[in-house]
PDB file of C-alpha atoms in Angstrom:
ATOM      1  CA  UNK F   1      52.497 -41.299  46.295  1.00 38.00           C
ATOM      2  CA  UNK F   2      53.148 -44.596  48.080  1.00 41.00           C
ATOM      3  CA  UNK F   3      52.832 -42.596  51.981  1.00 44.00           C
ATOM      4  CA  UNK F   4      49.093 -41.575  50.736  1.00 46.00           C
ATOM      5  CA  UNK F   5      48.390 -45.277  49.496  1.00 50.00           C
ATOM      6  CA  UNK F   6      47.355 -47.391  53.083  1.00 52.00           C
ATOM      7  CA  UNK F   7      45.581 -44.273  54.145  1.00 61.00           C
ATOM      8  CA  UNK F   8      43.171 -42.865  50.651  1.00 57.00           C
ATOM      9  CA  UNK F   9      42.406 -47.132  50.712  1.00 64.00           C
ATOM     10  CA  UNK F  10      40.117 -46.190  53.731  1.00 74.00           C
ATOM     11  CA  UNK F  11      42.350 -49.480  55.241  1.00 84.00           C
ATOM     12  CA  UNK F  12      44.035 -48.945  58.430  1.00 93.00           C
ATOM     13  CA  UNK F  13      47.742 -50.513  58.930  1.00 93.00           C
ATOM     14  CA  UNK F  14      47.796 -52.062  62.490  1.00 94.00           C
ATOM     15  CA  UNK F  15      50.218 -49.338  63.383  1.00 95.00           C
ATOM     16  CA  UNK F  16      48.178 -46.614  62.065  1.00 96.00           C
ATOM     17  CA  UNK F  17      45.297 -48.349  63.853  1.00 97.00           C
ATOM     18  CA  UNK F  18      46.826 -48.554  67.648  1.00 97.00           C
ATOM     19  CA  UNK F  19      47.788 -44.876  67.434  1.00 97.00           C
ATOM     20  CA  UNK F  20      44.961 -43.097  66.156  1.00 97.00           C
ATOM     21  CA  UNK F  21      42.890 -46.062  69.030  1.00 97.00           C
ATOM     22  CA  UNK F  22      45.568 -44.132  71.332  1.00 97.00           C
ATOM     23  CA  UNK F  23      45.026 -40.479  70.349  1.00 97.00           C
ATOM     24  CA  UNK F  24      41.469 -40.617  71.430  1.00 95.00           C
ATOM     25  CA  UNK F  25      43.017 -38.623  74.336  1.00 94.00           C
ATOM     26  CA  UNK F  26      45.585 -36.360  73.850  1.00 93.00           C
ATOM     27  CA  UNK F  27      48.957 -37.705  74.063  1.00 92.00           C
ATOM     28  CA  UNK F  28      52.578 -37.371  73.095  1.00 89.00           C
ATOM     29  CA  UNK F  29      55.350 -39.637  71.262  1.00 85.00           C
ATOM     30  CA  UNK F  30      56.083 -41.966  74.186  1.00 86.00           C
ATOM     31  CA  UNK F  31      53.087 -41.820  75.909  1.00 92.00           C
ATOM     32  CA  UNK F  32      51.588 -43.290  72.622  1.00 95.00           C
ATOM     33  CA  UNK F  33      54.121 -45.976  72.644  1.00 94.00           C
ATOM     34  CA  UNK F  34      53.457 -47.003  76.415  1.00 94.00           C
ATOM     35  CA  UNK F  35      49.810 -46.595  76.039  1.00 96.00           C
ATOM     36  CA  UNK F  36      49.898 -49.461  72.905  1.00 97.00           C
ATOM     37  CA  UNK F  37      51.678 -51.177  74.702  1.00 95.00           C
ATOM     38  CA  UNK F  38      49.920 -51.280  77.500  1.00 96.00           C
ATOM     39  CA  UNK F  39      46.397 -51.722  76.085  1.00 96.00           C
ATOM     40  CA  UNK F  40      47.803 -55.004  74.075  1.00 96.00           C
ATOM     41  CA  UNK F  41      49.519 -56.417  76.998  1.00 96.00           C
ATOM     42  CA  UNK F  42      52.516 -56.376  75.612  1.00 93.00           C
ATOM     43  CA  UNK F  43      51.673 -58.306  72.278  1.00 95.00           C
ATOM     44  CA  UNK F  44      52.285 -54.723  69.988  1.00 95.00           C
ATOM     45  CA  UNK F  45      55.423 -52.009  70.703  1.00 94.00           C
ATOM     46  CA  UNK F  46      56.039 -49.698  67.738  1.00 96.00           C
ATOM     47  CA  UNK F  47      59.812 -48.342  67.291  1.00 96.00           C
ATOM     48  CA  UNK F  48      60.713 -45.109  67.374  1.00 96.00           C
ATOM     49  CA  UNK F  49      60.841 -44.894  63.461  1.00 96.00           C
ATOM     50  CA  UNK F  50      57.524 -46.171  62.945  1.00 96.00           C
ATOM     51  CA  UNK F  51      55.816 -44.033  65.490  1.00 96.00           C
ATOM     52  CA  UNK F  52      57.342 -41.029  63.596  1.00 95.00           C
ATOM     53  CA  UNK F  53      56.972 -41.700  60.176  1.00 95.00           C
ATOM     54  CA  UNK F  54      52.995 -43.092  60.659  1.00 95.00           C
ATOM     55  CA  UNK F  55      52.721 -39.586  62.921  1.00 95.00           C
ATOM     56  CA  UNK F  56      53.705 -37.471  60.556  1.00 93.00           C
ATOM     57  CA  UNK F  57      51.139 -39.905  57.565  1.00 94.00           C
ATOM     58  CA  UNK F  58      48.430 -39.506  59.812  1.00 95.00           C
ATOM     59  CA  UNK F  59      48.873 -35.675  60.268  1.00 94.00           C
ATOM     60  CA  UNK F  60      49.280 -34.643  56.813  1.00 94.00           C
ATOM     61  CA  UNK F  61      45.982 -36.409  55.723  1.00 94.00           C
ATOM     62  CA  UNK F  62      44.116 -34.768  58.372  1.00 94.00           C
ATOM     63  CA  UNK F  63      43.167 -37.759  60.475  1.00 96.00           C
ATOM     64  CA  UNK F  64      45.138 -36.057  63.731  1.00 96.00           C
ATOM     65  CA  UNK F  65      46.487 -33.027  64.481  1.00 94.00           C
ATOM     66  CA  UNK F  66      48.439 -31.261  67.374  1.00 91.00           C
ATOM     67  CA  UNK F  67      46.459 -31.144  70.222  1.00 88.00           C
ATOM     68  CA  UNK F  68      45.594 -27.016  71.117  1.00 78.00           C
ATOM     69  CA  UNK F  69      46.678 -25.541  74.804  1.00 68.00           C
ATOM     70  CA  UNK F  70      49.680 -26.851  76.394  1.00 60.00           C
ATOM     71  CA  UNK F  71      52.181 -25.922  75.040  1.00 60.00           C
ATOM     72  CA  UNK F  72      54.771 -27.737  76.209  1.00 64.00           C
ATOM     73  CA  UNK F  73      58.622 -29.191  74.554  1.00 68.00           C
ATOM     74  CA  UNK F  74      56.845 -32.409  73.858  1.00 75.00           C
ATOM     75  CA  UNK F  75      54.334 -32.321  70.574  1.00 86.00           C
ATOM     76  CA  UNK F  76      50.391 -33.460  72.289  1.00 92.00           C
ATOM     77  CA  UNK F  77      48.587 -34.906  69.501  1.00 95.00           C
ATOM     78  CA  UNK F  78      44.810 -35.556  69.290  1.00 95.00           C
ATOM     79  CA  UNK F  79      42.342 -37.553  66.730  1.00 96.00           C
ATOM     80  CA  UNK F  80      40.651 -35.302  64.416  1.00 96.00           C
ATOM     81  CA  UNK F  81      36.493 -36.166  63.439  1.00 96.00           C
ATOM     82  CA  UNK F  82      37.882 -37.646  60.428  1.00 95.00           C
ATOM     83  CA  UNK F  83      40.171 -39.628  62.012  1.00 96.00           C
ATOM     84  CA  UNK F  84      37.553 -40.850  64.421  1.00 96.00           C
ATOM     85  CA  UNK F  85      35.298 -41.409  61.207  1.00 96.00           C
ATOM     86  CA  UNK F  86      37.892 -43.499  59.914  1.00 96.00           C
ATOM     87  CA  UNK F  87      38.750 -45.077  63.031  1.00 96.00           C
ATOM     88  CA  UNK F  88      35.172 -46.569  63.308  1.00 96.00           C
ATOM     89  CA  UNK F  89      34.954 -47.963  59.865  1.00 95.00           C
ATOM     90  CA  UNK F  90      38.118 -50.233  60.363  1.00 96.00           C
ATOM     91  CA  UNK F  91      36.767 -50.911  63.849  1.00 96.00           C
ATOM     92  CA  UNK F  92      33.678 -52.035  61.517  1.00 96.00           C
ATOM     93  CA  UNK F  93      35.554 -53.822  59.045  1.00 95.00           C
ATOM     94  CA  UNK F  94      37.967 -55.444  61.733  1.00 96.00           C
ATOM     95  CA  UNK F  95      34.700 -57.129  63.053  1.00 96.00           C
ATOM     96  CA  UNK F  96      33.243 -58.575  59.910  1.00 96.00           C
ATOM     97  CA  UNK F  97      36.563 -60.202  59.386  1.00 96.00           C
ATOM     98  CA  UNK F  98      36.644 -61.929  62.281  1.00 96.00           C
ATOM     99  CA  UNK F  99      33.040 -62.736  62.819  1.00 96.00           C
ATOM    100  CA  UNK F 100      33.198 -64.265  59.023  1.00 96.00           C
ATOM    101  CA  UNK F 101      35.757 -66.324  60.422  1.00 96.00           C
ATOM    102  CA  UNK F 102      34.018 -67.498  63.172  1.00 95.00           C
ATOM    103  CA  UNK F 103      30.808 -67.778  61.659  1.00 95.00           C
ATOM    104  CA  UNK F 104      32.395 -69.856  59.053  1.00 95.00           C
ATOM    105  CA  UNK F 105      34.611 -72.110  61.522  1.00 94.00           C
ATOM    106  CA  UNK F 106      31.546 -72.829  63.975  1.00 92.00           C
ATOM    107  CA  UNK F 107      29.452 -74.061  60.582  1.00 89.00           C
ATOM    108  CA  UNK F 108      32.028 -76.270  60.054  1.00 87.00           C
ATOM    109  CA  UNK F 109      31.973 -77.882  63.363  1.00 83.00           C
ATOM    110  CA  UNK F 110      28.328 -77.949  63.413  1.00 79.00           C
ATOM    111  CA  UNK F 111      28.271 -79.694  60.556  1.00 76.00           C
ATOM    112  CA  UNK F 112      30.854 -82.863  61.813  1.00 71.00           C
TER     113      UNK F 112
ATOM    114  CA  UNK X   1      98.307 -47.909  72.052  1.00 60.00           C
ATOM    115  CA  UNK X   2      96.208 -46.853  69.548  1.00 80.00           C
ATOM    116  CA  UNK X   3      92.789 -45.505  70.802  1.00 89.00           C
ATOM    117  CA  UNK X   4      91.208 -44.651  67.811  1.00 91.00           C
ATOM    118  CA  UNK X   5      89.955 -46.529  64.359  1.00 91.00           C
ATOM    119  CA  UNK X   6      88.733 -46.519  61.043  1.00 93.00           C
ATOM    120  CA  UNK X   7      86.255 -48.781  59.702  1.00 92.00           C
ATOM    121  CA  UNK X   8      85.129 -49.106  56.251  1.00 92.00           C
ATOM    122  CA  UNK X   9      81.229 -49.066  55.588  1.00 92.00           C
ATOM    123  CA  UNK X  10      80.069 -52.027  52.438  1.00 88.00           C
ATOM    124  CA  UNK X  11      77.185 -49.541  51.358  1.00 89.00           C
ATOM    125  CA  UNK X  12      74.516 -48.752  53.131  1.00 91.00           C
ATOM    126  CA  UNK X  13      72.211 -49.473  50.572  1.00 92.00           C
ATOM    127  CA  UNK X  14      73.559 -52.624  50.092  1.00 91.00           C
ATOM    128  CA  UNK X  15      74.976 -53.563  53.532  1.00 93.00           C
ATOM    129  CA  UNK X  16      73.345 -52.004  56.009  1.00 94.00           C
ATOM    130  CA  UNK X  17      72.580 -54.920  58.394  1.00 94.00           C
ATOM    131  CA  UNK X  18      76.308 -56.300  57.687  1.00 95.00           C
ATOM    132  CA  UNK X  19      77.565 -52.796  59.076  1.00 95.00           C
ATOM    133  CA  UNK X  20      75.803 -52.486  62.379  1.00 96.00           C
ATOM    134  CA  UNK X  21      76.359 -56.312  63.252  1.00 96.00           C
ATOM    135  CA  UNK X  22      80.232 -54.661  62.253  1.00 96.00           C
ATOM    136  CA  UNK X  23      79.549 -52.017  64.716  1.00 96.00           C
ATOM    137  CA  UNK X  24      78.040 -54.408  67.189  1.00 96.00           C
ATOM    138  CA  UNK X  25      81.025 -56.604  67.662  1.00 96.00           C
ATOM    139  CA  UNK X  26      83.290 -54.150  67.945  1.00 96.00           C
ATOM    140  CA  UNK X  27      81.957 -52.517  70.504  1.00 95.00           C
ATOM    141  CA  UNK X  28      81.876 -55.571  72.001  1.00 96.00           C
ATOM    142  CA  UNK X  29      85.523 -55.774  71.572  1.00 95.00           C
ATOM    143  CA  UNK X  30      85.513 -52.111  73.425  1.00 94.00           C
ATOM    144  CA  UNK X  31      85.393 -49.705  70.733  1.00 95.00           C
ATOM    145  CA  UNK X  32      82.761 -47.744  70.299  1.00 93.00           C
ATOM    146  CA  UNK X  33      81.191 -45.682  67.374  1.00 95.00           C
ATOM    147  CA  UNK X  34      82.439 -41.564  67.494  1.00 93.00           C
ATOM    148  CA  UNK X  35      81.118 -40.859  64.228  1.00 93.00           C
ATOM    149  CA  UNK X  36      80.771 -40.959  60.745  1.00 95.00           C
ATOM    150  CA  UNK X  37      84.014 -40.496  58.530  1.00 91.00           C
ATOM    151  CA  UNK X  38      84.297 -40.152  55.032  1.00 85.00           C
ATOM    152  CA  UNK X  39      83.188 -43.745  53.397  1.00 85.00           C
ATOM    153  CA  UNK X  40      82.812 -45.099  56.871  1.00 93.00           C
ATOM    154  CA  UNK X  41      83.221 -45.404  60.921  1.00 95.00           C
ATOM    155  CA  UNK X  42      85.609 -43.475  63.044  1.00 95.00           C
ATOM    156  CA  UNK X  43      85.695 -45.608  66.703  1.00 95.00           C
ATOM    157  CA  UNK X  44      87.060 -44.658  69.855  1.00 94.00           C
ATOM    158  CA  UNK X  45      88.278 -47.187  72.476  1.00 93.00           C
ATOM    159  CA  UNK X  46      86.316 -47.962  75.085  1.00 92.00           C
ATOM    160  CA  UNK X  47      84.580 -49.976  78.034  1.00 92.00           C
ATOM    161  CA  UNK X  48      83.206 -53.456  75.853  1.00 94.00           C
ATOM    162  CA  UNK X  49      79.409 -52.883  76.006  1.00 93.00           C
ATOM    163  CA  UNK X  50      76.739 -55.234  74.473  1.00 94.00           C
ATOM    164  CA  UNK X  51      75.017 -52.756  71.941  1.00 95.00           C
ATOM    165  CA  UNK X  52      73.233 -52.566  68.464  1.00 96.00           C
ATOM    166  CA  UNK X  53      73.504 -50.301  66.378  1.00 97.00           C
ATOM    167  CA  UNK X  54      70.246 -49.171  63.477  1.00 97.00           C
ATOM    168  CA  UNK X  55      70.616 -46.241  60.613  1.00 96.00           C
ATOM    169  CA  UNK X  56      67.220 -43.823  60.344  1.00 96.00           C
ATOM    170  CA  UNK X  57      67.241 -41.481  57.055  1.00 95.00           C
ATOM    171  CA  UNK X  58      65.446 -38.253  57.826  1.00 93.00           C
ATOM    172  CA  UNK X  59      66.637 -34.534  56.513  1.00 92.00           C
ATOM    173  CA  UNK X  60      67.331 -32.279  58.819  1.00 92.00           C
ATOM    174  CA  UNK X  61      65.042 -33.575  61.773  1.00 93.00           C
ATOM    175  CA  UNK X  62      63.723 -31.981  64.714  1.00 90.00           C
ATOM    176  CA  UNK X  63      63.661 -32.059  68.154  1.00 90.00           C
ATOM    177  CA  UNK X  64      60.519 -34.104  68.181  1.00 91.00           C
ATOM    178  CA  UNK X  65      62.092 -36.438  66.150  1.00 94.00           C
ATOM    179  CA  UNK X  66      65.095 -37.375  68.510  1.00 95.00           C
ATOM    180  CA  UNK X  67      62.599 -37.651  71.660  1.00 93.00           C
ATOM    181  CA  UNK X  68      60.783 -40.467  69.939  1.00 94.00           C
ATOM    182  CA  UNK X  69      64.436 -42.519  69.635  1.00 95.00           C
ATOM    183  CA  UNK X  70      65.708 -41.346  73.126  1.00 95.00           C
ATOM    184  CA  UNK X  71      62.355 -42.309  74.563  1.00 93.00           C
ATOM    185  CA  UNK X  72      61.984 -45.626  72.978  1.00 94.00           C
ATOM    186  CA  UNK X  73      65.584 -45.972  74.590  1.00 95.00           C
ATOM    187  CA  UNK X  74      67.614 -45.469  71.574  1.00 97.00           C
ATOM    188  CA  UNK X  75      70.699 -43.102  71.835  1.00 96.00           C
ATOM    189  CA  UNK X  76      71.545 -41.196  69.423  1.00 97.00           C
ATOM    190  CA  UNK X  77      75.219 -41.271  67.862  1.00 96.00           C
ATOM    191  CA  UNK X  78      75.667 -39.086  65.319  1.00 95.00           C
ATOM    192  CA  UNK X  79      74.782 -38.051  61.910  1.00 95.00           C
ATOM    193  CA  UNK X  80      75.514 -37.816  58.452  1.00 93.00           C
ATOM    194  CA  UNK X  81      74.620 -34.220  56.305  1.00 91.00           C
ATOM    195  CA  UNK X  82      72.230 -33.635  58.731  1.00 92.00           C
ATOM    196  CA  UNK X  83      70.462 -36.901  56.707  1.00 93.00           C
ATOM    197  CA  UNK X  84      71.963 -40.138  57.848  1.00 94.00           C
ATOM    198  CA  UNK X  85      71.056 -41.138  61.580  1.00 96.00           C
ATOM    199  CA  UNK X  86      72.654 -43.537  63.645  1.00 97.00           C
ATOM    200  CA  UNK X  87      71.427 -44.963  67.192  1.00 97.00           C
ATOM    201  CA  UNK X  88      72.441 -47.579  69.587  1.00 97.00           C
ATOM    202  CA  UNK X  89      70.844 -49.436  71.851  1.00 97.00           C
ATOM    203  CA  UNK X  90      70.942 -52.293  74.499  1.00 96.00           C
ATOM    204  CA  UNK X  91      69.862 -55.610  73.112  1.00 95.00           C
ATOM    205  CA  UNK X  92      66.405 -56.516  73.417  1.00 94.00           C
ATOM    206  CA  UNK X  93      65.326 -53.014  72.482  1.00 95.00           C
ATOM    207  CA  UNK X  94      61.956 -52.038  70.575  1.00 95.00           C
ATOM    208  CA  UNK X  95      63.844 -51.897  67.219  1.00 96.00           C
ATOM    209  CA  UNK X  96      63.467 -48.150  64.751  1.00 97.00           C
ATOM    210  CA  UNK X  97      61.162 -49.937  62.233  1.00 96.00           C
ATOM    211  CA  UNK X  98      57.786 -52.520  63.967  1.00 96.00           C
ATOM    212  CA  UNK X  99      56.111 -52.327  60.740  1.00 93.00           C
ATOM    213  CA  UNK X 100      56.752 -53.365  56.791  1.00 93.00           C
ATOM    214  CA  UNK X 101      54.584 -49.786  55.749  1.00 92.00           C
ATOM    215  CA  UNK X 102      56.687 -47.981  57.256  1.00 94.00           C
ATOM    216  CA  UNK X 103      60.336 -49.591  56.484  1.00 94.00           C
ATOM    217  CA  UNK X 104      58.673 -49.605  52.638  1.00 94.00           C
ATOM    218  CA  UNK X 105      58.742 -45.896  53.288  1.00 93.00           C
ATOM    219  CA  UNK X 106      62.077 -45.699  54.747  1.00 94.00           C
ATOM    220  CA  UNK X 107      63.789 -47.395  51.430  1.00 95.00           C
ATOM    221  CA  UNK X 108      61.849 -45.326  49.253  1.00 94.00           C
ATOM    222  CA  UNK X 109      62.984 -41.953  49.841  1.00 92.00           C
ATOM    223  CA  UNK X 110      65.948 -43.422  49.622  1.00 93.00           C
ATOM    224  CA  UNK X 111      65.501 -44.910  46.038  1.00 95.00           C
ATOM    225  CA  UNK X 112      64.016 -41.655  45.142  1.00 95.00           C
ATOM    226  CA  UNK X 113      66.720 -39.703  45.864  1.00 93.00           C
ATOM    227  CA  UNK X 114      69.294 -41.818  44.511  1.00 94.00           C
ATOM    228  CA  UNK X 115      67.250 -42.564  41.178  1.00 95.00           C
ATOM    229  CA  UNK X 116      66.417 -38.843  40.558  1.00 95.00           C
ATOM    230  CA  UNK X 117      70.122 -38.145  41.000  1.00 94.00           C
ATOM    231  CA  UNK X 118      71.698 -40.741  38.976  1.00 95.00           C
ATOM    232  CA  UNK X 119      69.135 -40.468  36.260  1.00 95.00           C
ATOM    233  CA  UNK X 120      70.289 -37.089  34.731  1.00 94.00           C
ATOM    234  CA  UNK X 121      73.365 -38.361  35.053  1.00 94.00           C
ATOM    235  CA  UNK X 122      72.948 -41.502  33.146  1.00 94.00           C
ATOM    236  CA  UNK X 123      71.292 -40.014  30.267  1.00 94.00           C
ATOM    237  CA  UNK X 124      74.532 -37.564  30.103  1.00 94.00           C
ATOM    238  CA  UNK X 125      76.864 -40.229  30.635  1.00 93.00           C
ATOM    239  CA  UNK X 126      75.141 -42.100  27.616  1.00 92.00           C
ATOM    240  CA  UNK X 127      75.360 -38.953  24.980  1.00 91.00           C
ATOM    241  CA  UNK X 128      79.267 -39.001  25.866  1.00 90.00           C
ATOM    242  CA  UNK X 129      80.058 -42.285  24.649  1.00 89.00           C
ATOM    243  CA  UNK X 130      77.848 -41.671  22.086  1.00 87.00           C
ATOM    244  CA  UNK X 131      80.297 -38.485  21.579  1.00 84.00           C
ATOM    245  CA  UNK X 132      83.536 -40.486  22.060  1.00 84.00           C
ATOM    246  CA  UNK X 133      82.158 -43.900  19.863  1.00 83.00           C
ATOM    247  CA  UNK X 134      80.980 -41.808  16.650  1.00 81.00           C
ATOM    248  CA  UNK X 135      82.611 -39.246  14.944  1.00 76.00           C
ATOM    249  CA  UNK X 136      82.897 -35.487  15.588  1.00 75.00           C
ATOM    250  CA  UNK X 137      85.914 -35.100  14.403  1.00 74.00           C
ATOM    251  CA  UNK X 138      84.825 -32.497  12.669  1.00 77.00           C
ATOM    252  CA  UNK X 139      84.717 -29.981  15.334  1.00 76.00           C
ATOM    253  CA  UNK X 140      88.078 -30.861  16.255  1.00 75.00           C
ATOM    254  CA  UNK X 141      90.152 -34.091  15.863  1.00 78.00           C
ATOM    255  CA  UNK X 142      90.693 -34.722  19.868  1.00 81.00           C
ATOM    256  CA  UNK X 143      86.856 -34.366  20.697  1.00 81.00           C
ATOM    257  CA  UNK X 144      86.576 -38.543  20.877  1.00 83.00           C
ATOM    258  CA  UNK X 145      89.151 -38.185  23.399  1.00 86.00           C
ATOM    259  CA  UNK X 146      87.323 -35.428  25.052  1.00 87.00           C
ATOM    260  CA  UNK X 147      84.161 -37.218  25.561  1.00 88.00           C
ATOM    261  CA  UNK X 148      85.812 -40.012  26.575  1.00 89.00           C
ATOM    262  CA  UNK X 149      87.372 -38.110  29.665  1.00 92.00           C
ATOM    263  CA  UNK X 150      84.661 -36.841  30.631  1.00 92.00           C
ATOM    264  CA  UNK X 151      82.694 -40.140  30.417  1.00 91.00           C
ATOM    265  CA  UNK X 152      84.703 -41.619  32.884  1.00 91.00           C
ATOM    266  CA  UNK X 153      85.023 -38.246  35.321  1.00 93.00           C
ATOM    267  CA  UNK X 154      81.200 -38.368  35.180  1.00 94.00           C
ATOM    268  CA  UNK X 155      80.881 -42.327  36.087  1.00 93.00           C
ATOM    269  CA  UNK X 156      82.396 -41.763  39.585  1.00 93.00           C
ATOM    270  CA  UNK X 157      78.981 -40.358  40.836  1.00 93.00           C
ATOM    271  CA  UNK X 158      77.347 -41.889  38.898  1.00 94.00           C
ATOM    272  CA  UNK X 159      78.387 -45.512  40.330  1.00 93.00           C
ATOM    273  CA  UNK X 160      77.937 -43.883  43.353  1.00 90.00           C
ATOM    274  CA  UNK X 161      74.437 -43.169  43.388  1.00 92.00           C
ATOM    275  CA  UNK X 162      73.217 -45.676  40.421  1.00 94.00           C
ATOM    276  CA  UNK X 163      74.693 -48.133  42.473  1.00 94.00           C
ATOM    277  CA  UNK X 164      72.375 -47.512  45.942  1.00 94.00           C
ATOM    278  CA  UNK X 165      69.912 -47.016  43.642  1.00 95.00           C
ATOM    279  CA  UNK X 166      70.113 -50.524  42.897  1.00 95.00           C
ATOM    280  CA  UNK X 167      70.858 -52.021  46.217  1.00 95.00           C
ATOM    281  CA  UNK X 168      67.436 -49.695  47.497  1.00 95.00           C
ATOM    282  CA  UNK X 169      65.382 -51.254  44.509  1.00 96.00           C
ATOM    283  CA  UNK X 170      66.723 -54.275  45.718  1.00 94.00           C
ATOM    284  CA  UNK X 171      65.597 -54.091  49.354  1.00 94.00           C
ATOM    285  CA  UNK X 172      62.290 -53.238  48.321  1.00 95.00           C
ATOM    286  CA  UNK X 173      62.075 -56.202  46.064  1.00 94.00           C
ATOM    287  CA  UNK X 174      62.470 -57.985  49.143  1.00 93.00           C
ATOM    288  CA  UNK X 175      60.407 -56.170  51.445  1.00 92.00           C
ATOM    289  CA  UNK X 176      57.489 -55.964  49.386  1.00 91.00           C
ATOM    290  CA  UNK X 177      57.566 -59.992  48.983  1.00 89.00           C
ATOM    291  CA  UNK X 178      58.261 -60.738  52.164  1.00 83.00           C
ATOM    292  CA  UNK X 179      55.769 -61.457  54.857  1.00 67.00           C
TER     293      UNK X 179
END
């Protein structure tokens, strides 16, 4: 199924990136939103759809799960070992990306 | 006066964005959205207020659900079946849908549902004219005429749910080679 795609490719979408970065803590819905938001500056908000949908991805293939005690209205969620697993390889393969880039631009200008 | 109004809906499959800019401007004009009714909008005067208006699609939601909307400052309006969501919003807001993985999503449950509905239906549809085009005339001499009745009782849901089918493959078309 197309929800199970992004996630069995071991490949992170930004979204699913920022809130599984977030969950590292415990957190619910909004606090998630405000905490993204807040750790980019601004530059990322996810909408109330999104934040769902990628919630409820991210749960169901084990990468967070609700987060035990407090038992309040609100639904706490927290990042599972796999999730953190996961979580560190696109950290990982985040890096390479850019530092090919910038290996390959500073070559460049070596090389002029 | 008047306080109250019906508006037509083009589709959501197909028109979506075209009905909430609809929705937009009139409450603009100072009518704002009550609820759903039948193929469309019931409105209810009002104060003018600058507002936008976005459809969700999720079945019978819970609580959890409407707290992310209300708290990414989204109201809710009302609903469809228990399916069909609609919010509003001052301008400027976070809008439902930040990311293209998750919109993809959005459209197809929709095409799903519409396909596996109007798929059956298609493949029944095709047998009757089959039925009214050849000859069974041997069971009795009216069946042509039978099939054919029932060929075009059966293409009223099937238009409407072959049809969003198509407008939902559509969208996704689009999505999917868009940046």
């Amino acid at each position: 199924m197309a929800r199970r795609k992004s996630l069995s490719d071991r490949e992170l979408t930004d979204t699913s990136f920022f809130i599984l970065l977030s969950l590292t803590e415990p957190k619910h819905g909004y606090l998630i939103m405000q905490e993204i938001e807040k750790m980019t500056e601004g530059a990322v908000s996810i909408g109330p759809a999104s934040l769902y949908t990628t919630i409820r991805k991210l749960s169901e293939a084990g990468l967070i799960r609700p987060a035990p005690g407090a038992e309040t209205k609100k639904k706490t969620y927290l990042i599972t070992t796999e999730g953190k697993n996961l979580l560190n390889e696109d950290i990982a393969r985040r890096e390479r990306i850019i530092r090919t880039a910038k290996d390959y631009l500073s070559e460049r200008e070596d090389a002029e | 006066m008047k306080n109250k109004k019906y508006i037509s809906s083009g589709g959501l499959a197909f028109e979506e964005e075209k009905d909430m800019r609809k929705l937009e401007k009139y409450a603009a004009e100072g009518w704002k959205v009550e609820g759903f009714y039948l193929l469309g909008y019931k409105l209810k005067k009002s104060e003018p207020a600058e507002k936008i208006y976005a459809i969700d699609y999720c079945n019978k939601p819970d609580e959890e659900y409407f707290s992310y909307f209300r708290e990414g400052g989204w109201e809710y309006v009302a609903s469809q079946s228990d399916y069909i969501h609609l919010f509003t919003a001052a301008h400027g807001t976070t809008p439902l849908y930040t990311d293209k993985a998750t919109e993809i999503d959005k459209y197809e449950a929709e095409q799903r549902m519409t396909g596996k509905a109007a798929l059956p239906m298609l493949i029944i549809e095709m047998l009757l004219l089959t039925g009214a085009f050849g000859d069974f005339s041997f069971i009795a001499p009216f069946m042509s005429k039978v099939f054919l009745a029932l060929c075009f009782i059966l293409s009223v849901p099937l238009v409407f749910t072959g049809l969003p089918w198509f407008g939902y493959t559509y969208r996704l078309f689009k999505l999917r080679h868009s940046r």
